[in-house]
CSV table of C-alpha atoms and ligand atoms in Angstrom, one decimal:
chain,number,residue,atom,x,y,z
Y,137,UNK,CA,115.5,103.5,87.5
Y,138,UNK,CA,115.1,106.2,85.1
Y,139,UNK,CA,116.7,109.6,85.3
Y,140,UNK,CA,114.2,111.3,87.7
Y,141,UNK,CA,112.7,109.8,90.4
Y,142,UNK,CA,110.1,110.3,92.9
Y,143,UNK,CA,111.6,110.1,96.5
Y,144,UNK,CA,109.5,110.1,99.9
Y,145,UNK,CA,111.5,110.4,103.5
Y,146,UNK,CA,109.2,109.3,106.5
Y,147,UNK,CA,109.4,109.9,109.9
Y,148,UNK,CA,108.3,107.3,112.1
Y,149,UNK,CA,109.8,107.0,116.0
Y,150,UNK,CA,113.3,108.6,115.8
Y,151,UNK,CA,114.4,111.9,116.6
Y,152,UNK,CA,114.9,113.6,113.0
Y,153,UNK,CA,118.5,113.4,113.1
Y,154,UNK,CA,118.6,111.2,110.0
Y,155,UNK,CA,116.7,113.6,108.4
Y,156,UNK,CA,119.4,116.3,109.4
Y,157,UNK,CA,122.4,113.9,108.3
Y,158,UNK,CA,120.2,113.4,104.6
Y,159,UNK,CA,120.4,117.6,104.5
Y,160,UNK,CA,124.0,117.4,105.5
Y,161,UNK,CA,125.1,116.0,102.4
Y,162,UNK,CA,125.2,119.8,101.0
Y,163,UNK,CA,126.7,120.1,97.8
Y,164,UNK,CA,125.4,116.7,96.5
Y,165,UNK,CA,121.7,117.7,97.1
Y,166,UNK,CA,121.7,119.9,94.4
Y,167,UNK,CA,122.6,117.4,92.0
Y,168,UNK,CA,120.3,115.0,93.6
Y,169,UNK,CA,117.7,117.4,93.8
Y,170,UNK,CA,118.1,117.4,89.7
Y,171,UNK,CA,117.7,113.9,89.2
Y,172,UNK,CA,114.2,113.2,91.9
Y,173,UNK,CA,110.9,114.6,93.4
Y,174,UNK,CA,110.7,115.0,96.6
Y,175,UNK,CA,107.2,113.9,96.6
Y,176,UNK,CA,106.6,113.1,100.4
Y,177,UNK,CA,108.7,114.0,103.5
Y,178,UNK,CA,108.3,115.9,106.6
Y,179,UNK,CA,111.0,118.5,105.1
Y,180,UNK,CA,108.0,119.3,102.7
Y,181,UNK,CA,104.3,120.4,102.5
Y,182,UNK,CA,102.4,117.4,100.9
Y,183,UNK,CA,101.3,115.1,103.5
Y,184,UNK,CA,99.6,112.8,101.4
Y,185,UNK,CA,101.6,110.1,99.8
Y,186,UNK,CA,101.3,109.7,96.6
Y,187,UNK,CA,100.0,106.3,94.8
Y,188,UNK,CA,103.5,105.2,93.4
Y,189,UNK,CA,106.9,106.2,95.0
Y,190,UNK,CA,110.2,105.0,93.5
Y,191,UNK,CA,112.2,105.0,96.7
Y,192,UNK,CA,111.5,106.2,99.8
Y,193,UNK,CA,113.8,106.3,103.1
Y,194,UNK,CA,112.4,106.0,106.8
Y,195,UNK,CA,113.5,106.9,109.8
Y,196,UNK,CA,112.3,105.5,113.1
Y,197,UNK,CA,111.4,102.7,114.8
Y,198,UNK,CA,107.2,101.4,114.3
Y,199,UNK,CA,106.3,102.3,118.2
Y,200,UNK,CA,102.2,103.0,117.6
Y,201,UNK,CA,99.5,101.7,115.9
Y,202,UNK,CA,99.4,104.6,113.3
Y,203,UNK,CA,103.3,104.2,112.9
Y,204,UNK,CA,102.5,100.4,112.0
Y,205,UNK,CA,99.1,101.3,109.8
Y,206,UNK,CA,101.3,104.3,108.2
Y,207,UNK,CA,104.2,102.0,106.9
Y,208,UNK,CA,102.3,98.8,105.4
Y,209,UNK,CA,100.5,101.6,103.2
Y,210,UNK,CA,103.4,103.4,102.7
Y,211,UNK,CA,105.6,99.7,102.0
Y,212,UNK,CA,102.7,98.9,99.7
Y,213,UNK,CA,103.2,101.9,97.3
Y,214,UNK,CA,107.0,102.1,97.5
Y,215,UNK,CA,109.3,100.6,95.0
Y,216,UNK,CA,112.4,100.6,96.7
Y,217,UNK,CA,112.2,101.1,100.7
Y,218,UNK,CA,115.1,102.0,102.6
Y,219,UNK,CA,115.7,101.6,106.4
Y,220,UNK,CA,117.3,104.6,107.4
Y,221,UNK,CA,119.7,104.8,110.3
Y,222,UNK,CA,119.7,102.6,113.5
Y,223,UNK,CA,116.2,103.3,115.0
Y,224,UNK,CA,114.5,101.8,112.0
Y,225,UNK,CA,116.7,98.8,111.6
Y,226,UNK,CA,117.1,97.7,115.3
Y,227,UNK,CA,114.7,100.3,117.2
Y,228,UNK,CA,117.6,101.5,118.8
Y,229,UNK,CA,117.4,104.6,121.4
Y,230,UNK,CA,113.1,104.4,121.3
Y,231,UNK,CA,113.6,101.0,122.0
Y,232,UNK,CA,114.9,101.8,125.6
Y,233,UNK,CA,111.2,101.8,126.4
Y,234,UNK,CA,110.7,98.3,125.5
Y,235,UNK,CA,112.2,96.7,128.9
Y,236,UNK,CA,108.5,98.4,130.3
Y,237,UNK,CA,105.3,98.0,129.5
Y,238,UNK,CA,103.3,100.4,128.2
Y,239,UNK,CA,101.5,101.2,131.3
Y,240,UNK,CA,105.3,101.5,133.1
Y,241,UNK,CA,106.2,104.4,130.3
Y,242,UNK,CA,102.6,106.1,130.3
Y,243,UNK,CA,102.7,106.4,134.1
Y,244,UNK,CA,106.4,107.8,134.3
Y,245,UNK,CA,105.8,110.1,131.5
Y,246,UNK,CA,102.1,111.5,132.2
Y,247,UNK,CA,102.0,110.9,136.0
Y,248,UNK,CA,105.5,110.9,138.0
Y,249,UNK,CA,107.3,113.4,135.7
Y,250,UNK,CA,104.2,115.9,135.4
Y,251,UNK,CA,103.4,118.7,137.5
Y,252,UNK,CA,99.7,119.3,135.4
Y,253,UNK,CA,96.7,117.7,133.6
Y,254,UNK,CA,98.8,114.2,135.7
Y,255,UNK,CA,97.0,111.8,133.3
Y,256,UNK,CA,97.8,109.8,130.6
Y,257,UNK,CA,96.2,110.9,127.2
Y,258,UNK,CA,93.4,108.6,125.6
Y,259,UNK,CA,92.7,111.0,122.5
Y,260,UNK,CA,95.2,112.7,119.9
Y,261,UNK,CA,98.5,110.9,121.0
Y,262,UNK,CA,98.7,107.4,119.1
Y,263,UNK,CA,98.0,104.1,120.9
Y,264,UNK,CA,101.1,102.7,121.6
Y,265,UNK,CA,102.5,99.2,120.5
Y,266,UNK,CA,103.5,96.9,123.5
Y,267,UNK,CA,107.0,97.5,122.0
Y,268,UNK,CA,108.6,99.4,119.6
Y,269,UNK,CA,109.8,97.3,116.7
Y,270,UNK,CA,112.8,97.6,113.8
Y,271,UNK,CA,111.0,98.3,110.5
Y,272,UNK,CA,112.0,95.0,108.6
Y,273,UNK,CA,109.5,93.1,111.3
Y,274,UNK,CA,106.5,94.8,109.7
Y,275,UNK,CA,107.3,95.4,106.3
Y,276,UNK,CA,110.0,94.3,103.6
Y,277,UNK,CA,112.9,96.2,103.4
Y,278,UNK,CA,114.7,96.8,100.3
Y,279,UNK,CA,118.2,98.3,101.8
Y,280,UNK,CA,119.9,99.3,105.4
Y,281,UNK,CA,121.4,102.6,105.7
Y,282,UNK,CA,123.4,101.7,109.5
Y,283,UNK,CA,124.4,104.9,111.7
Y,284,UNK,CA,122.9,107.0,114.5
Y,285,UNK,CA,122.6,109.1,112.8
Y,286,UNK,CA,124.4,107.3,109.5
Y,287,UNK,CA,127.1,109.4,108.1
Y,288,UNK,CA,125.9,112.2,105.3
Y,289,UNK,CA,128.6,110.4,103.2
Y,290,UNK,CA,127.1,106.8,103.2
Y,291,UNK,CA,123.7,108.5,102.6
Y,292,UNK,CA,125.1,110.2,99.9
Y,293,UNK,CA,127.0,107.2,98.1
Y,294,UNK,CA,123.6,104.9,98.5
Y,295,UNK,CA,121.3,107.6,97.8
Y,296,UNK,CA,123.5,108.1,94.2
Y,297,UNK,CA,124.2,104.5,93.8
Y,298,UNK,CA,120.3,103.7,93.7
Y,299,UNK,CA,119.7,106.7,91.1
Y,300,UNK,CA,122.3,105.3,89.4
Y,301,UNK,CA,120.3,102.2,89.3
Y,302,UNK,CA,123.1,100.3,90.9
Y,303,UNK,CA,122.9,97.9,94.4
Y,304,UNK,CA,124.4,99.5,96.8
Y,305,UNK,CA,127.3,97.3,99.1
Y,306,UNK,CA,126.5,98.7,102.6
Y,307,UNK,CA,127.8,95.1,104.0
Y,308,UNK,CA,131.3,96.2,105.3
Y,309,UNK,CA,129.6,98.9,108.0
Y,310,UNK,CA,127.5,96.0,109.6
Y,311,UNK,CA,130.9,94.5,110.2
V,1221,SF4,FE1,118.0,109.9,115.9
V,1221,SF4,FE2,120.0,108.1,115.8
V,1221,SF4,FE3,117.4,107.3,115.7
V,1221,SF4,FE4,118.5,108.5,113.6
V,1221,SF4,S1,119.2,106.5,114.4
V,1221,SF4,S2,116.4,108.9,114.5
V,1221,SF4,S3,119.8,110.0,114.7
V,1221,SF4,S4,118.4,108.3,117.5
């Protein structure tokens, strides 16, 4: 890769904490923020992403239609795509829901646990998936980035491995 590189984060079914753990690497984002573009992320304004993005990381499991429509675009302009932490690689805590069907979740969520407006939304809020899935099941992923959230530190050594332009060896924390 060359010295500066466009990077996107995406938020997809997860509960921003692996966004948090990417801020926490502190220090090292200031020489990161030297060497790439943020050019796509919820930590910044542009919503629209862009034509051509060297890496990008996402968080979250695909749990509704958009997720799944948003991240074959998004794999299909992406160089390099990272799965970022366990929601995006196994579906993890969004995948409790999956044991149900969507009617099961809608109901409990809408119905039993509200006290107004007791019905389940058919505008605004996406049309769920029957169940959520782990990222690599839709699209090809490049690289895992294991953790829940995964630790600022392993973020940090892949994040500067890939700038680097070197493969990163995430292998021993899947043992
Ligand atoms: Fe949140 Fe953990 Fe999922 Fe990251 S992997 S989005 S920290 S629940």
């Amino acid at each position: 890769m060359p010295d500066k590189i466009s990077l996107a984060t995406v938020w997809l079914d997860g509960c921003s904490g692996c966004h948090m753990s990417f801020l926490d690497i502190d220090e090292v984002l200031l020489n990161i923020a030297d060497r790439v573009d943020l050019v796509y992320s919820p930590l910044v304004d542009n919503k629209v992403f862009p034509d051509m993005v060297d890496l990008t990381l996402v968080e979250g499991g695909v749990s509704s239609v958009e997720d799944r429509a948003k991240i074959i675009k998004i794999r299909k302009h992406t160089r390099t795509l990272v799965s970022l932490g366990d929601c995006a690689i196994t579906g993890n805590v969004p995948a409790m829901r999956n044991r149900y069907s969507v009617e099961v979740v809608q109901n409990r969520t809408y119905v039993e646990n509200a006290d107004v407006n007791t019905t389940p939304p058919t505008q605004v809020v996406p049309e769920l998936l029957p169940m959520i899935q782990p990222v690599h099941t839709v699209i090809d992923v490049d690289f895992y980035l294991p953790g829940c959230p995964p630790p600022a530190p392993l973020i940090r050594d892949v994040l500067l491995a890939l700038l680097n332009g070197e493969t990163p060896d995430i292998s021993p924390r899947f043992g």
